[in-house]
mmCIF file of C-alpha atoms in Angstrom:
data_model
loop_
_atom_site.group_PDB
_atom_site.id
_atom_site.type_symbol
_atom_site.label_atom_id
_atom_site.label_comp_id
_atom_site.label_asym_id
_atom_site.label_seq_id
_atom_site.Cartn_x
_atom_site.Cartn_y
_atom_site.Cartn_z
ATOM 1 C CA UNK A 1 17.768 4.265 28.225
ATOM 2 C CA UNK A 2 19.762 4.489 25.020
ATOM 3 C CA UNK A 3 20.946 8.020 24.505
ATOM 4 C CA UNK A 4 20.592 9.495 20.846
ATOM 5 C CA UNK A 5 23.367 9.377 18.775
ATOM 6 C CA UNK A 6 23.366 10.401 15.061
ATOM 7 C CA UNK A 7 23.466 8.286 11.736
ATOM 8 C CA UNK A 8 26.669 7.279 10.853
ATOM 9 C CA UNK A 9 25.446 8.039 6.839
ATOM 10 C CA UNK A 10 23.208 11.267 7.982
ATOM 11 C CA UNK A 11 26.473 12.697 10.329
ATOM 12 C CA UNK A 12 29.014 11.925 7.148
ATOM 13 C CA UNK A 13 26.825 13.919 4.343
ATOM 14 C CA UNK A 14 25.594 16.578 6.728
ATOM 15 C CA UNK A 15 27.459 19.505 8.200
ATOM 16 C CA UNK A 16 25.734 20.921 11.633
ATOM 17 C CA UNK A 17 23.985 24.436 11.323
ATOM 18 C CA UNK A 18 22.771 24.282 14.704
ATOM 19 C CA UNK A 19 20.221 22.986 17.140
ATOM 20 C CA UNK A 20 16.480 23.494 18.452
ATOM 21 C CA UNK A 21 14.904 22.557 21.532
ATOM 22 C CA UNK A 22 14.130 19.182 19.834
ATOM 23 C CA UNK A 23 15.490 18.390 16.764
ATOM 24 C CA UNK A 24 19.756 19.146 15.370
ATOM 25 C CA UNK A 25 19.918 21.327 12.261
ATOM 26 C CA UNK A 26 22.193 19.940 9.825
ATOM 27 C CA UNK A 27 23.080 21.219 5.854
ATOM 28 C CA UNK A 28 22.937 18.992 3.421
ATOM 29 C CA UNK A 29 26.296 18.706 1.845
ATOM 30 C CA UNK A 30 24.595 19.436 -1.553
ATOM 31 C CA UNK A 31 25.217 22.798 -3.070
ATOM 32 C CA UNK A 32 22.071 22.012 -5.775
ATOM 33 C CA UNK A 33 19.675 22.915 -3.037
ATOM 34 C CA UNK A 34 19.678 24.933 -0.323
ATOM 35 C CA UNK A 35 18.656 21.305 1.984
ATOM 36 C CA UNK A 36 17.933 21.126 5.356
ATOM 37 C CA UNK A 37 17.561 18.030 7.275
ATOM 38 C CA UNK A 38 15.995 18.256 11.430
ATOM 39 C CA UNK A 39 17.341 15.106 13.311
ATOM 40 C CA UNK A 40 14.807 14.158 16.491
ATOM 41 C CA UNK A 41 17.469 13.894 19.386
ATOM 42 C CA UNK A 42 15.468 10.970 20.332
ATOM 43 C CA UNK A 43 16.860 7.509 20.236
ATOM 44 C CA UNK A 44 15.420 4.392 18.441
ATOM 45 C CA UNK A 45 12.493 6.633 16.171
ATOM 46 C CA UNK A 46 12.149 5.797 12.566
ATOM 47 C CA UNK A 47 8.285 7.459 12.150
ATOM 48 C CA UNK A 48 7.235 11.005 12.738
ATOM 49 C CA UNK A 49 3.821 8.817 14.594
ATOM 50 C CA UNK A 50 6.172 7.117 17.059
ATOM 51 C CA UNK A 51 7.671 10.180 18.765
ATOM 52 C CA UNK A 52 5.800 11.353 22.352
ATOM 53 C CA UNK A 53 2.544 13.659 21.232
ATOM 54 C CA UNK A 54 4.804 16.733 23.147
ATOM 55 C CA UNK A 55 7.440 16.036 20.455
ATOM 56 C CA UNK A 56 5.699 15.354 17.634
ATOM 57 C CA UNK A 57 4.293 19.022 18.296
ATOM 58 C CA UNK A 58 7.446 20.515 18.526
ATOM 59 C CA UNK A 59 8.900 18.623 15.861
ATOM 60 C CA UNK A 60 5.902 20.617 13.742
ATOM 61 C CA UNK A 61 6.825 24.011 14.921
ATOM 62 C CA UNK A 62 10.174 23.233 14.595
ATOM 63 C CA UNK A 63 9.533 22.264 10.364
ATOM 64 C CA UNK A 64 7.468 25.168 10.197
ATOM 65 C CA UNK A 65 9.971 27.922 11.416
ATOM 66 C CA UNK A 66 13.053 26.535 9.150
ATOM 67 C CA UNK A 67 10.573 26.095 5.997
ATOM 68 C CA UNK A 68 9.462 29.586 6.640
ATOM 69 C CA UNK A 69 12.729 31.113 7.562
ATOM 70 C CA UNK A 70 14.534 29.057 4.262
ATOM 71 C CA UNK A 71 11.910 30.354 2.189
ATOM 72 C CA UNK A 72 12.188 33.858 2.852
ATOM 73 C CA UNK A 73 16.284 34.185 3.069
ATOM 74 C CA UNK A 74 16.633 31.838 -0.700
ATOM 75 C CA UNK A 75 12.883 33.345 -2.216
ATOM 76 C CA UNK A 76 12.116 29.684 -2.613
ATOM 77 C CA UNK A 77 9.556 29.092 -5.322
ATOM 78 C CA UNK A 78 8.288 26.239 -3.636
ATOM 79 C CA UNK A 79 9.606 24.220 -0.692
ATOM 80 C CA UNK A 80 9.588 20.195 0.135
ATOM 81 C CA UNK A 81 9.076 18.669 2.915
ATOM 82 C CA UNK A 82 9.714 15.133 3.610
ATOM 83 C CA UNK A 83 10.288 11.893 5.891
ATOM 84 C CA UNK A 84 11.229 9.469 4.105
ATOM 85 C CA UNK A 85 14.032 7.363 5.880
ATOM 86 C CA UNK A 86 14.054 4.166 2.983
ATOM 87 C CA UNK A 87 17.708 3.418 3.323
ATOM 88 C CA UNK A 88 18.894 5.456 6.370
ATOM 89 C CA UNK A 89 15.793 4.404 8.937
ATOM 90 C CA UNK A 90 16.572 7.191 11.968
ATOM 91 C CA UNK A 91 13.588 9.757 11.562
ATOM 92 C CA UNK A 92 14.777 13.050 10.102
ATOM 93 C CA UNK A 93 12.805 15.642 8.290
ATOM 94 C CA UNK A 94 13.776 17.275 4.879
ATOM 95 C CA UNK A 95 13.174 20.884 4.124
ATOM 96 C CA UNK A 96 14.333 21.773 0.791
ATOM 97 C CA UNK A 97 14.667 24.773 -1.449
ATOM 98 C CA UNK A 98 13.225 24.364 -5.040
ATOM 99 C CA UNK A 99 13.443 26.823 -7.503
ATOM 100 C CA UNK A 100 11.458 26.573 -11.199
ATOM 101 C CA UNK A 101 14.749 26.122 -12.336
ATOM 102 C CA UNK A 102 16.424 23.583 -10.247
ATOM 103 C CA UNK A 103 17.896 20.966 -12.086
ATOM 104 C CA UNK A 104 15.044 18.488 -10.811
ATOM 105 C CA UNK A 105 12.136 20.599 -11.076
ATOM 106 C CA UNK A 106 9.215 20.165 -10.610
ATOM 107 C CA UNK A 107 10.157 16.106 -9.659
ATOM 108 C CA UNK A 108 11.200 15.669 -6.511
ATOM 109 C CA UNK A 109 15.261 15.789 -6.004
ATOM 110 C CA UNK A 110 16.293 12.521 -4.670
ATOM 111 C CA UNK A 111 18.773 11.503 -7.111
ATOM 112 C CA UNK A 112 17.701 12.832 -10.095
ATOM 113 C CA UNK A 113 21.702 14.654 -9.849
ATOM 114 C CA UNK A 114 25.137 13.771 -8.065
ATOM 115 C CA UNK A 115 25.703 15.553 -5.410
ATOM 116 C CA UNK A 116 27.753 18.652 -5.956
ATOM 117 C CA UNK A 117 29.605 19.344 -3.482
ATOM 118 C CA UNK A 118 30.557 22.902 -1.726
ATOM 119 C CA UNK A 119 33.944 23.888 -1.752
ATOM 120 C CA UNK A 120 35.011 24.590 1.581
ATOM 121 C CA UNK A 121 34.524 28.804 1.630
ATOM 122 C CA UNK A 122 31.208 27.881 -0.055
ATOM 123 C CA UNK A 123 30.048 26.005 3.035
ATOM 124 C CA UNK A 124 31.061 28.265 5.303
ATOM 125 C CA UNK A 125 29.241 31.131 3.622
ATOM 126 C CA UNK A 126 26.287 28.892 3.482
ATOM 127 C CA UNK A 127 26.270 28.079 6.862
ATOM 128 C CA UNK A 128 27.088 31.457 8.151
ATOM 129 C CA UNK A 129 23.855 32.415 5.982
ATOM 130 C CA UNK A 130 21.357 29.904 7.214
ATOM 131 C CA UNK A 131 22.210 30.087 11.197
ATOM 132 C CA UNK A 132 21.974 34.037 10.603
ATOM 133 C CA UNK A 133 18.682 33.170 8.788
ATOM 134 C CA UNK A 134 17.535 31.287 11.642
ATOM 135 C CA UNK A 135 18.759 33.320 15.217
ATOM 136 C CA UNK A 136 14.729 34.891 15.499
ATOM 137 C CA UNK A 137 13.929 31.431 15.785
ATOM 138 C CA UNK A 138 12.788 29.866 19.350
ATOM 139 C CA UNK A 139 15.263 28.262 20.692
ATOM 140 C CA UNK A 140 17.767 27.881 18.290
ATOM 141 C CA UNK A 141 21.246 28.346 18.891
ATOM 142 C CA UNK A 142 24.340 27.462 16.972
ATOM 143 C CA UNK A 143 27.309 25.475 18.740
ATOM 144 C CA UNK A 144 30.083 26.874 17.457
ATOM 145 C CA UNK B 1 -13.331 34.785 2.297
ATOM 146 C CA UNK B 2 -12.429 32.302 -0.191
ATOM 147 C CA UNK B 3 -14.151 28.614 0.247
ATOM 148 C CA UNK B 4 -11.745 25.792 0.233
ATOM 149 C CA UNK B 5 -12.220 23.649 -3.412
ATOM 150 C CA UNK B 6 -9.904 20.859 -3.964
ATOM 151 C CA UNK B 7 -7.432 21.276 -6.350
ATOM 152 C CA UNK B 8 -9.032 19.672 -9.689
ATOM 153 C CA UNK B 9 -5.913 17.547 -10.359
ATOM 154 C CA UNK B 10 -6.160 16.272 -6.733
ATOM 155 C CA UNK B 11 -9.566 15.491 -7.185
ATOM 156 C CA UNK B 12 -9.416 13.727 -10.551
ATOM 157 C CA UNK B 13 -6.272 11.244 -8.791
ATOM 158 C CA UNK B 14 -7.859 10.722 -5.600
ATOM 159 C CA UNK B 15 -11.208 8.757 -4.267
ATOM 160 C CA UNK B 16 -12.066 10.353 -0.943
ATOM 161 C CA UNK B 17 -11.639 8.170 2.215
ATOM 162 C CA UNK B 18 -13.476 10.771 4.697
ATOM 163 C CA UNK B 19 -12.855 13.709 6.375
ATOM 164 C CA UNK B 20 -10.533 14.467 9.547
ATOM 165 C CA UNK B 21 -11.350 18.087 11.482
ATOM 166 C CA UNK B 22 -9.132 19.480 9.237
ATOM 167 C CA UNK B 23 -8.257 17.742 6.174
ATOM 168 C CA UNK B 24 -9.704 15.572 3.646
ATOM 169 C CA UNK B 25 -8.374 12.336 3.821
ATOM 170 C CA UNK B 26 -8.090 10.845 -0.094
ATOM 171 C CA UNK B 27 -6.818 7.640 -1.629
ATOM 172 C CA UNK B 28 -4.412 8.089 -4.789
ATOM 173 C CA UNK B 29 -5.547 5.895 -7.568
ATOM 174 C CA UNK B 30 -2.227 3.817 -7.766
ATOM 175 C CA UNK B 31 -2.786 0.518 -6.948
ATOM 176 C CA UNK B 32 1.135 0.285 -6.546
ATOM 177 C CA UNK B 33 1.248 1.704 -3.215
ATOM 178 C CA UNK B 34 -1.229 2.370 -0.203
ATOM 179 C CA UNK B 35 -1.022 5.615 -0.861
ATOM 180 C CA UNK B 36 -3.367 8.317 1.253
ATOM 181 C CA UNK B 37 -3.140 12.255 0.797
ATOM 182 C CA UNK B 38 -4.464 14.658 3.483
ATOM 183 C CA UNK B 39 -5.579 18.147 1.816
ATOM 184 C CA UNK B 40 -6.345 20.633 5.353
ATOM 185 C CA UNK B 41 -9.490 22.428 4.145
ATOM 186 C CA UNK B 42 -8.160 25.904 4.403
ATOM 187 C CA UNK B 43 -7.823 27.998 0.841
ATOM 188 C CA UNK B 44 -5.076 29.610 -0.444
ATOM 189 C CA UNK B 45 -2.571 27.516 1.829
ATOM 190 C CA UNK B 46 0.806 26.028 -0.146
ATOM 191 C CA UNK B 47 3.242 25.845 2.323
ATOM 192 C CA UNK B 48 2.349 24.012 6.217
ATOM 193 C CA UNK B 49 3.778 26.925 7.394
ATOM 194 C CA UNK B 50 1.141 29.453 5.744
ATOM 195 C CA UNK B 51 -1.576 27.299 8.457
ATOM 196 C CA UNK B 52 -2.306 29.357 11.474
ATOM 197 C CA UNK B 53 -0.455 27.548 14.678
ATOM 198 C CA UNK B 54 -3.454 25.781 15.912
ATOM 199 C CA UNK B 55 -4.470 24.100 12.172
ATOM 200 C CA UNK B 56 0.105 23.381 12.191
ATOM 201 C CA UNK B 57 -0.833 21.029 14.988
ATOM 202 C CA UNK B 58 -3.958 19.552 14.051
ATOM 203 C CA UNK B 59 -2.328 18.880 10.596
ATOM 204 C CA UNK B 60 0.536 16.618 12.747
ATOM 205 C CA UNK B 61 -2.041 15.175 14.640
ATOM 206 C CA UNK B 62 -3.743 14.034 11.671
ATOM 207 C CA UNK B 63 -0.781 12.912 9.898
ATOM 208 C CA UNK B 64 0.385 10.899 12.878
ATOM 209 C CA UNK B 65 -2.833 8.980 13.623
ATOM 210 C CA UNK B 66 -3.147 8.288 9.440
ATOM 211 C CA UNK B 67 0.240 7.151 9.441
ATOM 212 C CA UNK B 68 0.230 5.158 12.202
ATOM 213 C CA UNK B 69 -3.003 3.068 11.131
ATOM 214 C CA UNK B 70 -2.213 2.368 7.853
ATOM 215 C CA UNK B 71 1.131 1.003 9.258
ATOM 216 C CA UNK B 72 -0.563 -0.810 11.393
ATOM 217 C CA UNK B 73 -2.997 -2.009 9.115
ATOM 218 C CA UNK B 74 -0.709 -2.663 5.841
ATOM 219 C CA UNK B 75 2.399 -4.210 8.035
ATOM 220 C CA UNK B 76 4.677 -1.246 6.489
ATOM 221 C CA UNK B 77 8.233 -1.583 6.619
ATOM 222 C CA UNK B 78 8.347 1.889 6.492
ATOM 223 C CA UNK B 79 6.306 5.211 5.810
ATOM 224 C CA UNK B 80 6.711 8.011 3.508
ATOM 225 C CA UNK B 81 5.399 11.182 4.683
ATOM 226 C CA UNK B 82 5.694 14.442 2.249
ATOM 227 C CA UNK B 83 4.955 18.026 1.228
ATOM 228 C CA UNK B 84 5.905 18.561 -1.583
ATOM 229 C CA UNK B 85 3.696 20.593 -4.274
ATOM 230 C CA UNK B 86 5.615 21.213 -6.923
ATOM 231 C CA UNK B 87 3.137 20.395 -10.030
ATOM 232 C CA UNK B 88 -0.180 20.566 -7.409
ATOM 233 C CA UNK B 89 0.325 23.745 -5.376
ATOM 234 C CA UNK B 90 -2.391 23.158 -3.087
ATOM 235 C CA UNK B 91 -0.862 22.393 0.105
ATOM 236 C CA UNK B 92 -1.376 18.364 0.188
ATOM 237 C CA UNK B 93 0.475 15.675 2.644
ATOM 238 C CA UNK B 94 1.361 12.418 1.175
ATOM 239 C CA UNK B 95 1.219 8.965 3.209
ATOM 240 C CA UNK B 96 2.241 6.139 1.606
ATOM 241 C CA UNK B 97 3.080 3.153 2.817
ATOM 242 C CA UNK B 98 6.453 0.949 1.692
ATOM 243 C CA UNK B 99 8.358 -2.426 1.300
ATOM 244 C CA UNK B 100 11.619 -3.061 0.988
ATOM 245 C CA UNK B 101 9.890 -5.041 -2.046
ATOM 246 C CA UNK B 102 7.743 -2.475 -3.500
ATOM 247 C CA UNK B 103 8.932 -1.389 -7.391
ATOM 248 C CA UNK B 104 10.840 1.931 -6.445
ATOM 249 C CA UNK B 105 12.414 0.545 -3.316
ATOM 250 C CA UNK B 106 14.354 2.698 -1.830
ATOM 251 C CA UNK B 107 13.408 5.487 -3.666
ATOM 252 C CA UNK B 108 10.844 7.635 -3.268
ATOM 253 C CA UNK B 109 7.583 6.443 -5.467
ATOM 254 C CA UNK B 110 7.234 9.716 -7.597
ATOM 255 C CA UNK B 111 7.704 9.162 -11.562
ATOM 256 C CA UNK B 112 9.224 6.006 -10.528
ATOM 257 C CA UNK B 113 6.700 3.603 -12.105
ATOM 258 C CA UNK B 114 3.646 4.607 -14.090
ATOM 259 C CA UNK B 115 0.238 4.581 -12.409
ATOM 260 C CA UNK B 116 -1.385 1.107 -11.920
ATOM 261 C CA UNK B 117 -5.189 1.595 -11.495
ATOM 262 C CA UNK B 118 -7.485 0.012 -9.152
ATOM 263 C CA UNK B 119 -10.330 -2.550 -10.804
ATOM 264 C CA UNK B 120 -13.614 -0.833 -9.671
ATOM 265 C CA UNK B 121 -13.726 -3.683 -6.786
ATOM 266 C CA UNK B 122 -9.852 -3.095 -5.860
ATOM 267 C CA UNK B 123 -11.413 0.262 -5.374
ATOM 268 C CA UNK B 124 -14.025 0.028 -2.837
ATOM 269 C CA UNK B 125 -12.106 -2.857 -0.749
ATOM 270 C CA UNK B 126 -9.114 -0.653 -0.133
ATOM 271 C CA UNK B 127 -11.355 2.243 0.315
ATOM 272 C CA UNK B 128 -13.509 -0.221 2.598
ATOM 273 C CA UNK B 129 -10.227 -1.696 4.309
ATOM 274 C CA UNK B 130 -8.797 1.886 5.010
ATOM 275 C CA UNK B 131 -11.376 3.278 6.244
ATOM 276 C CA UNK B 132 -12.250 0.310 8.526
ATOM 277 C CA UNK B 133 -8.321 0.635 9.957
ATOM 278 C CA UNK B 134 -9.477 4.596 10.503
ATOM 279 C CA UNK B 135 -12.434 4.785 12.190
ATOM 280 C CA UNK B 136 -10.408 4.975 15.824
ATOM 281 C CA UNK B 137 -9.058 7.919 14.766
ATOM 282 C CA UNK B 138 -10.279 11.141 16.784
ATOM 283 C CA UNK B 139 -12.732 13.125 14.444
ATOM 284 C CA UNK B 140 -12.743 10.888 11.389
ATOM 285 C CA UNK B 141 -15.951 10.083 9.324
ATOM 286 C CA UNK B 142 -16.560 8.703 6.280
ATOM 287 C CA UNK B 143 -18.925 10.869 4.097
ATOM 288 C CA UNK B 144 -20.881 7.921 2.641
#
């Protein structure tokens, strides 16, 4: 059996906050949006419907507690969801920030801006933010 | 306790498939794209993670089995699945099915092309079509 091993494109635009029971817990490398992305540890799955039931389950709880947890620490007007996986195929879920006065709002955000990136004490501070953010939720733990 | 009332602007976009044990199960009128939208009948709800645990997991459920048929059905190449809300609060999952030919390939469909209508018999043959490729799904009926 294959063993899981993250997109090349998702790994290179991504920095790790962490990891559930399921799926990693990566930052978007965009400082627009606070923009998470959850990354199925399981080889070979491009669509939420072809992970076990077990997993799709906990792939559910798993959204739920970093969409909940994102929108209380930013006070997130609104947050998106989505699988897309067009032009990098490996399943992962997006859980984004939006604000009523986010540069794409109220479209969605894919590439409606360049990516800004953080500078590197940004990221940190980001990062330190979110896994704090997220250490009530089950089973997550950071690998630092 | 409120009743659940689709969102107007939902309603006005959509023809109604059927019904799953939780959500309603609508076709957008785009012709571009098979394009379904589950709404979980619960009021008040904007974010999956307002749903109470056990309606989290029916939600996936549903999603998965929609998603899986109409891939199955339409030969995807891949499937969009979203939450996104932004101009519709009303918590409502999109399900949309792609090509690598399809007009806003590899983008996401939103704002990318305007809305192509269904002819009145476009209409009821995808409605018929869909809900032929659903009727294997646990709990689905068409309210015909």
């Amino acid at each position: 059996m294959t063993r899981f091993e993250l997109d090349a494109r998702l790994a290179a635009d991504t920095e790790e906050i962490g990891v559930l029971p399921l799926s990693r817990v990566l930052l978007m490398k965009d400082s627009t949006y606070p923009w998470c992305v959850l990354v199925p540890s399981r080889p070979g799955i491009r669509e939420m419907h072809e992970l076990e039931g077990g997993d799709q389950q906990q792939l559910m709880s798993e959204i739920t507690a970093v969409s909940s947890a994102l929108q209380r620490e930013f006070a997130a007007d609104k947050m998106n969801v989505a699988a897309l996986g067009n032009q990098v195929p490996q399943l992962h879920v997006h859980v984004i920030v939006r604000y009523t006065t986010d540069p794409a709002w109220p479209t969605p955000i894919w590439g409606r801006q360049p990516v800004a990136p953080y500078s590197p004490e940004e990221l940190q501070q980001q990062l330190a933010r979110i896994r704090a953010a997220f250490e009530n939720i089950p089973g997550f733990r950071s690998r630092l």
